[in-house]
mmCIF file of C-alpha atoms and ligand atoms in Angstrom:
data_model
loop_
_atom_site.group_PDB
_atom_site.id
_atom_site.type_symbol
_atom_site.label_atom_id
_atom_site.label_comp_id
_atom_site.label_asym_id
_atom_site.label_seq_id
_atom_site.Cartn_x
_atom_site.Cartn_y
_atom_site.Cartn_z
ATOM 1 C CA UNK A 1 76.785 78.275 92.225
ATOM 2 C CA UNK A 2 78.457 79.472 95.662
ATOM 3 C CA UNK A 3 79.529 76.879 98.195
ATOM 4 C CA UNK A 4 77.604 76.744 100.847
ATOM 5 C CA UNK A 5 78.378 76.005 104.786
ATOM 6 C CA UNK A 6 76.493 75.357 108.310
ATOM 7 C CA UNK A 7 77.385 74.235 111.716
ATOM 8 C CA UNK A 8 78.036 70.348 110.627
ATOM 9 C CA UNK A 9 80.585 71.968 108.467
ATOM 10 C CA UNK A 10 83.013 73.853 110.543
ATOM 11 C CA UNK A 11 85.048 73.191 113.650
ATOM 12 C CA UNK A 12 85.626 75.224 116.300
ATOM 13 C CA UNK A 13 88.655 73.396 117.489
ATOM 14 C CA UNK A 14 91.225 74.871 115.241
ATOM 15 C CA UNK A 15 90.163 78.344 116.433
ATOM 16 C CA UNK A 16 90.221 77.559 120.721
ATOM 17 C CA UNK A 17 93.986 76.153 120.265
ATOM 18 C CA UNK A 18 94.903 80.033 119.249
ATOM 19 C CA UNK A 19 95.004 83.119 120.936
ATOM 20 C CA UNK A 20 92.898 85.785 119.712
ATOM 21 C CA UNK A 21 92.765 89.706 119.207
ATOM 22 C CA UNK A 22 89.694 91.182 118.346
ATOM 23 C CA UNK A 23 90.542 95.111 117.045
ATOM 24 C CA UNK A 24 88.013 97.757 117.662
ATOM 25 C CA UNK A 25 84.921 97.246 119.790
ATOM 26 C CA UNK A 26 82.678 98.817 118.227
ATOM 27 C CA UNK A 27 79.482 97.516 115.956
ATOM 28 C CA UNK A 28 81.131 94.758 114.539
ATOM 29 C CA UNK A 29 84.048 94.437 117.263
ATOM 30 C CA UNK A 30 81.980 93.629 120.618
ATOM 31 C CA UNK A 31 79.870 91.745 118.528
ATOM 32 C CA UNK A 32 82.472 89.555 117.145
ATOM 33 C CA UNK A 33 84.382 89.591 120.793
ATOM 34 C CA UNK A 34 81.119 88.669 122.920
ATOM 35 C CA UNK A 35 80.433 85.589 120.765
ATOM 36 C CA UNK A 36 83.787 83.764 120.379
ATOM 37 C CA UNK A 37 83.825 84.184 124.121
ATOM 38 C CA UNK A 38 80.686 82.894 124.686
ATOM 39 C CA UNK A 39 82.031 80.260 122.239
ATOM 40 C CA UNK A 40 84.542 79.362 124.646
ATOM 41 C CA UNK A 41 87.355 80.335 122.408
ATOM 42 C CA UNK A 42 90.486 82.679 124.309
ATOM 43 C CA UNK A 43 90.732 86.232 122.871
ATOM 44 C CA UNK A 44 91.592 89.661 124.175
ATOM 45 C CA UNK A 45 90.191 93.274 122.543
ATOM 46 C CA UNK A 46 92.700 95.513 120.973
ATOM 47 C CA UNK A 47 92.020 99.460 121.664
ATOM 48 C CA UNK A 48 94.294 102.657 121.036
ATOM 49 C CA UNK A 49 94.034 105.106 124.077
ATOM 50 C CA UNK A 50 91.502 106.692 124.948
ATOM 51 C CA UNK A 51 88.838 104.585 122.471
ATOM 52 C CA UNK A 52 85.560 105.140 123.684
ATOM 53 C CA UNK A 53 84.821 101.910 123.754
ATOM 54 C CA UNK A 54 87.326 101.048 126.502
ATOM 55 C CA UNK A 55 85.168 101.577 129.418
ATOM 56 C CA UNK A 56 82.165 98.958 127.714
ATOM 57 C CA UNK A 57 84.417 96.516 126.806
ATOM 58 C CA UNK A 58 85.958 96.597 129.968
ATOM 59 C CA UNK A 59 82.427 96.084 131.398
ATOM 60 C CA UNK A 60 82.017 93.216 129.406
ATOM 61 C CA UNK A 61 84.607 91.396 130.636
ATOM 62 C CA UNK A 62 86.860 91.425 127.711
ATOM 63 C CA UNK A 63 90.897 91.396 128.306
ATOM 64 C CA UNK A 64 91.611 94.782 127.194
ATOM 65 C CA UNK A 65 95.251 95.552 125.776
ATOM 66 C CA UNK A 66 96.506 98.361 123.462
ATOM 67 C CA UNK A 67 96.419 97.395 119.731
ATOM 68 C CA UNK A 68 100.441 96.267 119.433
ATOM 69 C CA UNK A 69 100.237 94.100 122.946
ATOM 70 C CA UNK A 70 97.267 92.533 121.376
ATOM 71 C CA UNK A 71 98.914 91.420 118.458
ATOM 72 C CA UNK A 72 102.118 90.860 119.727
ATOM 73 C CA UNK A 73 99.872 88.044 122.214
ATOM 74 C CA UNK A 74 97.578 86.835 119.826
ATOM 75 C CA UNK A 75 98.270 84.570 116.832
ATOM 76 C CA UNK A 76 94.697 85.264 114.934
ATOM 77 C CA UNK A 77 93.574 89.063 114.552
ATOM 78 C CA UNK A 78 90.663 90.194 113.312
ATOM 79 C CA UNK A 79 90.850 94.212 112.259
ATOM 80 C CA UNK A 80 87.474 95.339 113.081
ATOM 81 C CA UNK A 81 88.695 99.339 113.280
ATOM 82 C CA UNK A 82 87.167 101.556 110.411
ATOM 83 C CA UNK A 83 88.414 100.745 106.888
ATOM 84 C CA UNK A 84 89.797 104.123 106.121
ATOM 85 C CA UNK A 85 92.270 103.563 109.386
ATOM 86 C CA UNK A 86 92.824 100.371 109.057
ATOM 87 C CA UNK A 87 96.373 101.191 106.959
ATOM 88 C CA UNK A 88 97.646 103.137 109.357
ATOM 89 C CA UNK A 89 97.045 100.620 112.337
ATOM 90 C CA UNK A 90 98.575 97.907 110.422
ATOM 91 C CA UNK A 91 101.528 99.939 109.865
ATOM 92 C CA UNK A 92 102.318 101.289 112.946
ATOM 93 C CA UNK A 93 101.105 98.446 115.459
ATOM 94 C CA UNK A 94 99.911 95.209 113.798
ATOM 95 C CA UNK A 95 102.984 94.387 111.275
ATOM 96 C CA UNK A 96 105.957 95.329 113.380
ATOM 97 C CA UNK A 97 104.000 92.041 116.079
ATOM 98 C CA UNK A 98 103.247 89.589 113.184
ATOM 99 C CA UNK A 99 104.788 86.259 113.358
ATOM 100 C CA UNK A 100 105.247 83.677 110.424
ATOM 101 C CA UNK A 101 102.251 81.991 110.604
ATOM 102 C CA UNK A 102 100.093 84.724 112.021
ATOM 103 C CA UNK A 103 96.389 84.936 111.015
ATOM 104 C CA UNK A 104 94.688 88.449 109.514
ATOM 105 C CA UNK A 105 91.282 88.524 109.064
ATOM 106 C CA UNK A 106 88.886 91.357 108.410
ATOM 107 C CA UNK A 107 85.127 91.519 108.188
ATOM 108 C CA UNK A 108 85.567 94.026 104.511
ATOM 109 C CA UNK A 109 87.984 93.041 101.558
ATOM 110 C CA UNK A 110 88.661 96.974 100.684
ATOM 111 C CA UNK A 111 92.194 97.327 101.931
ATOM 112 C CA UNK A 112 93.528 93.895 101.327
ATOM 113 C CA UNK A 113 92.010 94.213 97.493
ATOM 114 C CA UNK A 114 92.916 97.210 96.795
ATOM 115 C CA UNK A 115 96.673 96.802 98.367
ATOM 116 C CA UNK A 116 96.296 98.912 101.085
ATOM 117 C CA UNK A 117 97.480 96.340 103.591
ATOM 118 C CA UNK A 118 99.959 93.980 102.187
ATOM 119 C CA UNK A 119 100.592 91.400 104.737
ATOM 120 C CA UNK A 120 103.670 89.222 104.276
ATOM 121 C CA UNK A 121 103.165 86.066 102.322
ATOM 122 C CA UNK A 122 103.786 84.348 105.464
ATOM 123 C CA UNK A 123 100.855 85.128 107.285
ATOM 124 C CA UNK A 124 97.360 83.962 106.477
ATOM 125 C CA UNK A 125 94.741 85.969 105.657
ATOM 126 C CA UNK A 126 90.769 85.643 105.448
ATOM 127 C CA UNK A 127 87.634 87.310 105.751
ATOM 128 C CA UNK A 128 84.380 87.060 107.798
ATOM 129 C CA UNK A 129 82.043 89.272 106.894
ATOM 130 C CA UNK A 130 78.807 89.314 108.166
ATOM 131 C CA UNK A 131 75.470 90.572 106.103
ATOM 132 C CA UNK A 132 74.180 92.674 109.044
ATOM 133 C CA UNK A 133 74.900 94.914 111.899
ATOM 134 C CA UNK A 134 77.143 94.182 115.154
ATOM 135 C CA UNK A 135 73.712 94.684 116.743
ATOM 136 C CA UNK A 136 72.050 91.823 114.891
ATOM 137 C CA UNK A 137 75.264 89.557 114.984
ATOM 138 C CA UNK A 138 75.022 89.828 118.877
ATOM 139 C CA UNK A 139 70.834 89.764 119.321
ATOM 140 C CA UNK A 140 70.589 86.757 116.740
ATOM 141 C CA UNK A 141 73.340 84.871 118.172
ATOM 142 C CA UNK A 142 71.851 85.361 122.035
ATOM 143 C CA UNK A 143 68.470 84.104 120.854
ATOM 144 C CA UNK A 144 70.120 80.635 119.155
ATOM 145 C CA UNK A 145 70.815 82.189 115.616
ATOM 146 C CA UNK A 146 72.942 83.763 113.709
ATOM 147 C CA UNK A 147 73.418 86.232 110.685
ATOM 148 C CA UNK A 148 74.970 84.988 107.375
ATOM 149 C CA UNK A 149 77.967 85.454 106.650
ATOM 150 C CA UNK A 150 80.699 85.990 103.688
ATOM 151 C CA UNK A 151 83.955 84.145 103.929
ATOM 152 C CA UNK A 152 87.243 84.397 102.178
ATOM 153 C CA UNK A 153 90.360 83.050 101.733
ATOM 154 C CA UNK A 154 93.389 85.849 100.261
ATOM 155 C CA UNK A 155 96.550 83.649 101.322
ATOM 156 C CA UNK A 156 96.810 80.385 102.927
ATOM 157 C CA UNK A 157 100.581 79.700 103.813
ATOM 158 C CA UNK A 158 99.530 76.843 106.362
ATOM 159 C CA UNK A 159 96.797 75.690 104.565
ATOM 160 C CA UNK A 160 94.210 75.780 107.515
ATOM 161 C CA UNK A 161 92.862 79.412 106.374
ATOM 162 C CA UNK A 162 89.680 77.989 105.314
ATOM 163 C CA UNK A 163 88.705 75.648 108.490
ATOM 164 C CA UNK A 164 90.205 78.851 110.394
ATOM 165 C CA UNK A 165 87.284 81.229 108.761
ATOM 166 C CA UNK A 166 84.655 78.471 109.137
ATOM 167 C CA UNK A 167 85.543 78.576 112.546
ATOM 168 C CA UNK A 168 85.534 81.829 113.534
ATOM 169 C CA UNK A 169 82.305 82.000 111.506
ATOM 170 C CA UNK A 170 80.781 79.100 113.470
ATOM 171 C CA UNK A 171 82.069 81.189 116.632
ATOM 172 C CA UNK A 172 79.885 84.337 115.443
ATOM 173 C CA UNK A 173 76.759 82.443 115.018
ATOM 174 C CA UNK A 174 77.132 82.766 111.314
ATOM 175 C CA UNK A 175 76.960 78.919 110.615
ATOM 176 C CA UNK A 176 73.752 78.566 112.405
ATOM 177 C CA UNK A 177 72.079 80.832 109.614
ATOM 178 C CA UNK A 178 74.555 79.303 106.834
ATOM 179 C CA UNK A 179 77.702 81.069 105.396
ATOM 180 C CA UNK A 180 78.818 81.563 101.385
ATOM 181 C CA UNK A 181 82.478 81.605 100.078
ATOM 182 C CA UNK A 182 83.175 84.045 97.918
ATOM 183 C CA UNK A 183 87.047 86.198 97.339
ATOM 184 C CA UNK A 184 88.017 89.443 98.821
ATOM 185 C CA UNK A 185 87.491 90.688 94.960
ATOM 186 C CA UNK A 186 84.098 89.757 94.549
ATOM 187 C CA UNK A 187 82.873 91.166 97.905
ATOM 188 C CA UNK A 188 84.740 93.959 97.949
ATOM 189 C CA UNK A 189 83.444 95.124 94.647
ATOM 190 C CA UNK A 190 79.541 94.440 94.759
ATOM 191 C CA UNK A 191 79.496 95.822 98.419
ATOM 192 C CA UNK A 192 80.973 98.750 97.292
ATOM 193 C CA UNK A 193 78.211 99.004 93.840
ATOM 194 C CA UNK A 194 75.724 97.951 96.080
ATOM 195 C CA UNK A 195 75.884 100.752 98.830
ATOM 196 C CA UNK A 196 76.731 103.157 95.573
ATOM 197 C CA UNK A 197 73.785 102.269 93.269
ATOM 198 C CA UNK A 198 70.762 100.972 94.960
ATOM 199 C CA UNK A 199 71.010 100.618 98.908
ATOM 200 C CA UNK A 200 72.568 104.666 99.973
ATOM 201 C CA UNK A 201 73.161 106.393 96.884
ATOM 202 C CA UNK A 202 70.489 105.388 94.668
ATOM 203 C CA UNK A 203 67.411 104.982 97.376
ATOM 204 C CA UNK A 204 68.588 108.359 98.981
ATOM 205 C CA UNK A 205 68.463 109.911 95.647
ATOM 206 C CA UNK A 206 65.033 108.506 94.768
ATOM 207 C CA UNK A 207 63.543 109.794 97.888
ATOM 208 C CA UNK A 208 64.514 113.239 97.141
ATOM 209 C CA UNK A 209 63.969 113.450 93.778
ATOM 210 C CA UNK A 210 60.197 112.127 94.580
ATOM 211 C CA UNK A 211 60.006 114.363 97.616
ATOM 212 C CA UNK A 212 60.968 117.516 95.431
ATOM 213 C CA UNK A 213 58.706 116.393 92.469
ATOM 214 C CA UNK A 214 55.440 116.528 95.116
ATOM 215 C CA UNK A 215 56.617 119.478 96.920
ATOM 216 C CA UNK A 216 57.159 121.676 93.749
ATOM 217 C CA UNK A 217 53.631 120.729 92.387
ATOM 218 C CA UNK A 218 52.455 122.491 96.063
ATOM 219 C CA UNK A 219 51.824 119.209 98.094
ATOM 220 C CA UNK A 220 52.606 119.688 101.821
ATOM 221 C CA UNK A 221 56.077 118.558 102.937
ATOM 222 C CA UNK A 222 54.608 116.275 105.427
ATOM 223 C CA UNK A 223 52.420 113.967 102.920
ATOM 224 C CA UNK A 224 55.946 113.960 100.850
ATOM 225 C CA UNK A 225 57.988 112.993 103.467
ATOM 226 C CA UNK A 226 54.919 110.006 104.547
ATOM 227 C CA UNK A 227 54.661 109.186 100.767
ATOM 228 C CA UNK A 228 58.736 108.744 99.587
ATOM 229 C CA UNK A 229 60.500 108.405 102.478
ATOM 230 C CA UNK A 230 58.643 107.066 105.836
ATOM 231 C CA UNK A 231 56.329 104.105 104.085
ATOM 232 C CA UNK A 232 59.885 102.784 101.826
ATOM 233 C CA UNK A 233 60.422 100.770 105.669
ATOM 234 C CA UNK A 234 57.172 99.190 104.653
ATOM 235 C CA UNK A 235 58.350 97.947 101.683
ATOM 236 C CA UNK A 236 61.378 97.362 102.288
ATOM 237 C CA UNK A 237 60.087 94.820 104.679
ATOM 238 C CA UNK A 238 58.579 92.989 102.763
ATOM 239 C CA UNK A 239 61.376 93.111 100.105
ATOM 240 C CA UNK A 240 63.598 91.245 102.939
ATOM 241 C CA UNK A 241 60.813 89.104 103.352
ATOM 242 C CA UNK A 242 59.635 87.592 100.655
ATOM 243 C CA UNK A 243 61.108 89.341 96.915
ATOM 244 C CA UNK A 244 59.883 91.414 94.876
ATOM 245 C CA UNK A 245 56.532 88.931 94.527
ATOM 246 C CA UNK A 246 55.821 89.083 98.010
ATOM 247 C CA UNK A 247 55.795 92.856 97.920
ATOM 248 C CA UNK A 248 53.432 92.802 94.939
ATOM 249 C CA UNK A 249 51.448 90.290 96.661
ATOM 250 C CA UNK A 250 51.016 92.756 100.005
ATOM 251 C CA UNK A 251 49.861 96.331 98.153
ATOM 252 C CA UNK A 252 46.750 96.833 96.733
ATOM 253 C CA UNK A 253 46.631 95.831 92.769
ATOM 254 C CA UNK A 254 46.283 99.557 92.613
ATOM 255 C CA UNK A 255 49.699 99.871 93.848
ATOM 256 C CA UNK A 256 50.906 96.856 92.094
ATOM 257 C CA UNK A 257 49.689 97.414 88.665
ATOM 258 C CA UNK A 258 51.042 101.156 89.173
ATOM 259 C CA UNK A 259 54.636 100.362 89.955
ATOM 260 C CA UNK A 260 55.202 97.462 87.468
ATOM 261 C CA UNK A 261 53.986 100.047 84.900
ATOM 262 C CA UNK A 262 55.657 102.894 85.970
ATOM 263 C CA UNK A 263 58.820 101.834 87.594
ATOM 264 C CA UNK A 264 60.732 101.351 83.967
ATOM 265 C CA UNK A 265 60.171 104.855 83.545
ATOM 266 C CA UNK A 266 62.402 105.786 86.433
ATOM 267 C CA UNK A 267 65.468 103.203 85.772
ATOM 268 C CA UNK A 268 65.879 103.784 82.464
ATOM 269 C CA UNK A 269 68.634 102.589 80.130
ATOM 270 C CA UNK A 270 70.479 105.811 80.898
ATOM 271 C CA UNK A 271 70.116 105.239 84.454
ATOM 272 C CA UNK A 272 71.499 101.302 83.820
ATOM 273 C CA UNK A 273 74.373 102.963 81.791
ATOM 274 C CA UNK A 274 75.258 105.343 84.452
ATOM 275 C CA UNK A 275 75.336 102.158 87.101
ATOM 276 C CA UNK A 276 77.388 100.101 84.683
ATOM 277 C CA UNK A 277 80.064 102.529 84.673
ATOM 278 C CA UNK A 278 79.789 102.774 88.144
ATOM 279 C CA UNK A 279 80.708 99.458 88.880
ATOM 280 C CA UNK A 280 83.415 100.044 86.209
ATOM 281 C CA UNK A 281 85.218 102.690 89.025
ATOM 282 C CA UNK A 282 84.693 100.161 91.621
ATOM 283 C CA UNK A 283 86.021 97.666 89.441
ATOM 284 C CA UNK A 284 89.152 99.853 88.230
ATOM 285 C CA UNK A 285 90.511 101.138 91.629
ATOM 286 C CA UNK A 286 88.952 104.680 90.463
ATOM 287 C CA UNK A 287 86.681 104.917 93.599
ATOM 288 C CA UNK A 288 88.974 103.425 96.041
ATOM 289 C CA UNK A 289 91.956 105.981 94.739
ATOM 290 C CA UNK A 290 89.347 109.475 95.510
ATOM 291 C CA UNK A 291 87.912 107.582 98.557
ATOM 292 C CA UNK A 292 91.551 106.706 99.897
ATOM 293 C CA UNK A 293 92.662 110.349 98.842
ATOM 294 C CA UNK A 294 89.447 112.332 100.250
ATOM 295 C CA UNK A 295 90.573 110.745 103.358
ATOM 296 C CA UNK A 296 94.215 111.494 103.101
ATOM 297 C CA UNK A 297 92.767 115.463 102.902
ATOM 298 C CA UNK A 298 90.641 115.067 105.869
ATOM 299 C CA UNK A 299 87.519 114.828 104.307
ATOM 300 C CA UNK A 300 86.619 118.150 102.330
ATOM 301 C CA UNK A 301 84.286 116.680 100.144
ATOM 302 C CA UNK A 302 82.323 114.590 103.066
ATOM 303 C CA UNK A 303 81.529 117.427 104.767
ATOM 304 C CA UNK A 304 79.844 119.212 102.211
ATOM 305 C CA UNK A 305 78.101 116.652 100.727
ATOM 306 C CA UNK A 306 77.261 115.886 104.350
ATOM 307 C CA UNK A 307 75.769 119.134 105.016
ATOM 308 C CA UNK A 308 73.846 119.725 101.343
ATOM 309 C CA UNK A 309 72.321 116.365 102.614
ATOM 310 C CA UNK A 310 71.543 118.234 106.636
ATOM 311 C CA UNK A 311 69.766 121.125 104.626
ATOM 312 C CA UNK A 312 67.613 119.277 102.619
ATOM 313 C CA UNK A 313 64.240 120.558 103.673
ATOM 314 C CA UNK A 314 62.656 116.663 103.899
ATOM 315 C CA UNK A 315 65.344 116.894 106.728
ATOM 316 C CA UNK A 316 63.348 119.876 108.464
ATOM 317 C CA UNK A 317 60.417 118.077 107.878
ATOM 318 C CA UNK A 318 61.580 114.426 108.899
ATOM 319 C CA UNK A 319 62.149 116.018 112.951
ATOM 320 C CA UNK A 320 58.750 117.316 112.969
ATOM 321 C CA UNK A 321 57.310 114.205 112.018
ATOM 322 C CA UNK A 322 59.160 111.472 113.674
ATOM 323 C CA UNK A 323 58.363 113.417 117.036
ATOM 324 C CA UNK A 324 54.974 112.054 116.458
ATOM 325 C CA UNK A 325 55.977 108.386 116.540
ATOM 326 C CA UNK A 326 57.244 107.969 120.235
ATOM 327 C CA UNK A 327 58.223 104.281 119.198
ATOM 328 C CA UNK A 328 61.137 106.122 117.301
ATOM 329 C CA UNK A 329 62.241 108.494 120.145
ATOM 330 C CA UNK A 330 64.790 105.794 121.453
ATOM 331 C CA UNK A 331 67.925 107.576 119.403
ATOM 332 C CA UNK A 332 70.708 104.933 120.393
ATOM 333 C CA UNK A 333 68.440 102.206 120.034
ATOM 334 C CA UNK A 334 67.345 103.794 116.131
ATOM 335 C CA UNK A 335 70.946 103.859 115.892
ATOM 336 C CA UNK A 336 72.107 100.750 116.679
ATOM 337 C CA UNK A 337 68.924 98.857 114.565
ATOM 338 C CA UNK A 338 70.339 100.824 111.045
HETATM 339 P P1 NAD B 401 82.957 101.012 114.142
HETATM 340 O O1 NAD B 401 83.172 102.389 113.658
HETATM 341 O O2 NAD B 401 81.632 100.643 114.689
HETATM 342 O O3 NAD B 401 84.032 100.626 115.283
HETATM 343 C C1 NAD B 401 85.370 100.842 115.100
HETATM 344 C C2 NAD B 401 86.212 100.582 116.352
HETATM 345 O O4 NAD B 401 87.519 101.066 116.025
HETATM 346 C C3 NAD B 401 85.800 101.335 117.602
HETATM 347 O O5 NAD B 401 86.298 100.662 118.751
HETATM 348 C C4 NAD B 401 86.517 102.657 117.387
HETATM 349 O O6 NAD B 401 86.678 103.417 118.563
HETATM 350 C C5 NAD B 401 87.860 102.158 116.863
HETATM 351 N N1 NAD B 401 88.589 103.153 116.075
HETATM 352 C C6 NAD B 401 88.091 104.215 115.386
HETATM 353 N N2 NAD B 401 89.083 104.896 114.794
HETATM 354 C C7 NAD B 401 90.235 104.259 115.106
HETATM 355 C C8 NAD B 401 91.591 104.500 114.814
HETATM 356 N N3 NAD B 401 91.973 105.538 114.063
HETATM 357 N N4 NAD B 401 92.523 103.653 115.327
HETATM 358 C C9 NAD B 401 92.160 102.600 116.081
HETATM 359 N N5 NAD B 401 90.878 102.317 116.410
HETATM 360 C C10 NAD B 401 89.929 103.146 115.927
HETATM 361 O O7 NAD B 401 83.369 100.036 112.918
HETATM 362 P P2 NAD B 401 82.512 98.827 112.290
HETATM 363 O O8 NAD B 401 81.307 99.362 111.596
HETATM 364 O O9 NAD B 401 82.364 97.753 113.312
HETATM 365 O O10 NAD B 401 83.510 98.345 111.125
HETATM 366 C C11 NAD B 401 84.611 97.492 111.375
HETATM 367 C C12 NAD B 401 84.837 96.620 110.142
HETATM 368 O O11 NAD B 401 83.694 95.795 109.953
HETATM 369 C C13 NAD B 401 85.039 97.389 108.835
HETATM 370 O O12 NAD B 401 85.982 96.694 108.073
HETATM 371 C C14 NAD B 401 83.666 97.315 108.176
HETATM 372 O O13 NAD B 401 83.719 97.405 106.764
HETATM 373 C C15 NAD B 401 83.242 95.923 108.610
HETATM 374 N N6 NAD B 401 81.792 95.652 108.553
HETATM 375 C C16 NAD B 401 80.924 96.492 109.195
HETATM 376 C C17 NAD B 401 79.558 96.201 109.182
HETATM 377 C C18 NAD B 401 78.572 97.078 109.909
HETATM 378 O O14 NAD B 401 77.373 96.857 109.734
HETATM 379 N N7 NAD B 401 78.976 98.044 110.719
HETATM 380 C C19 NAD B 401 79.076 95.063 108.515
HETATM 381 C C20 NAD B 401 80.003 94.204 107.907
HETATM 382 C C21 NAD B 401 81.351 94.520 107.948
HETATM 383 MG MG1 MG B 402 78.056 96.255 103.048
#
């Protein structure tokens, strides 16, 4: 069993006697930086030149410094820039302004796992890592909630790492919903399977291949699209919900005794085979080593699976459609919900 912690559990006193730099303002960074402010605790936002977050932070009221004078200030950073940067940020402006005794703390375990960032043993370093969006972070916490959260502790020279994480997640809101331990190893590697196997890989793959399979047999396009791809929110739902039980309990017995019948047919043992040895790359450093080279290339590979994924005629289909659903026209706000 995982250990398990809410508000009565953390203290936010060990977090307001530090100064803080919150790096990056974007979905997880102004959500992060809004909170522990409105938690009373004293932080400023790191941003390179020219981020375009700048001008919104600065509306919000945040301290804004370039990355090294924020960490040069600040005695607890949180790295909220995008993973595949992260490296570079540390080397050129976060390590040559860490002190003995520093804090680190990220909201992903990729880099720190898989020695991307070696911090010296000196400095402390954790994880917060909440299970949803910046978005939600911010709209839970302004309505008296919070989002769960994942903490960590990697190294723990002063031995406060752990009240330091519970902290900053009680800071977040993430308390108020409740907040599970786990190790920069564990998360890093089932986040990773997860978004490879079941929740973008695997679902977008599904879609398709059920699109294609109606569409070749001469159904329109735009009962496809309804059928594999727009009613999956429905579910989904009630997935997040309620389980798998509450799902069953919600569709017709039609639909029920259909999919419990069925659904083995589609996961087979090859497809279980072909996830195990998934995990195995996430598990070996194989993914991390093409993921951190693809980026050191700029990308090829992205873009072209990017744009086989553009082209994709339930694409051409999907703009057509959603045009009829004005409750969707909002891009931003689309955006910032996914
Ligand atoms: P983001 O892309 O929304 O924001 C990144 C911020 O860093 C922005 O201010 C951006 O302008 C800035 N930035 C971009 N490139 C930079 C560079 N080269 N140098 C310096 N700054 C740069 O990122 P995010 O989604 O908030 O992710 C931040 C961290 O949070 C990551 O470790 C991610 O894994 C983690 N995380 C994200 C989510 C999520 O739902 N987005 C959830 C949990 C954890
Ligand atoms: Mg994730």
């Amino acid at each position: 069993m995982v250990n398990m912690y809410y508000d009565n559990d953390a203290d936010l006193s060990v977090l307001k006697d530090r100064k803080i730099a919150v790096l990056g303002y974007g979905s997880q960074g102004h959500a992060h930086a809004l909170n522990l402010r409105d938690s009373g605790m004293n932080l400023c936002v790191g941003l390179r030149p020219g981020d375009p977050f700048t001008e919104q932070a600065e509306g919000d009221g945040m301290d804004v410094k370039t990355i090294s004078e924020a960490c040069a200030w600040s005695e607890v950073i949180m790295i909220l820039v995008p993973d595949q940067h992260q490296r570079t940020v540390y080397e050129n402006e976060i390590a040559p302004n860490l002190q003995s005794g520093d804090t680190l703390a990220f909201a992903h375990g990729f880099n720190i796992h898989y020695d991307q960032i070696v911090p010296p043993e000196d400095v402390n370093v954790m994880m917060i890592a909440p299970k949803g969006p910046g978005h939600l972070v911010r709209r839970t916490f302004q309505n008296g909630t919070g989002v769960p959260c994942l903490i960590a502790v990697y190294q723990d020279p002063s031995g406060q790492t752990r009240d330091l994480a519970l902290a900053w997640a009680k800071g977040i809101g993430g308390t108020r919903a409740g907040v599970i331990e786990t190790t920069f190893k564990d998360e890093t590697e089932t986040d990773l399977f997860g978004e490879q196997a079941v929740l973008c890989g695997g679902s977008a793959e599904l879609i398709k291949a059920g699109f294609e399979t109606l569409t070749e047999a001469g159904y329109p396009p735009e009962l496809a699209y309804f059928e594999c791809l727009h009613e999956l929110k429905l579910i989904v739902d009630l997935y997040y919900e309620g389980g798998l039980s509450r799902m069953n309990y919600s569709v017709s017995d039609t639909a029920e005794y259909g999919g419990m019948s069925r659904g083995s047919r589609i996961i087979t043992d090859q497809t279980r085979a072909e996830m195990k040895k998934i995990l195995k790359e996430v598990q070996n450093g194989d993914f991390a080593r093409e993921w951190i080279e693809e980026n050191s290339k700029g990308q090829p590979v992205m873009e072209k699976l990017r744009s086989e994924v553009k082209a994709h005629p339930i694409e051409k289909v999907g703009v057509e459609l959603r045009r009829m659903m004005d409750w969707l026209t909002g891009g931003a706000e689309a955006k910032q919900s996914a």
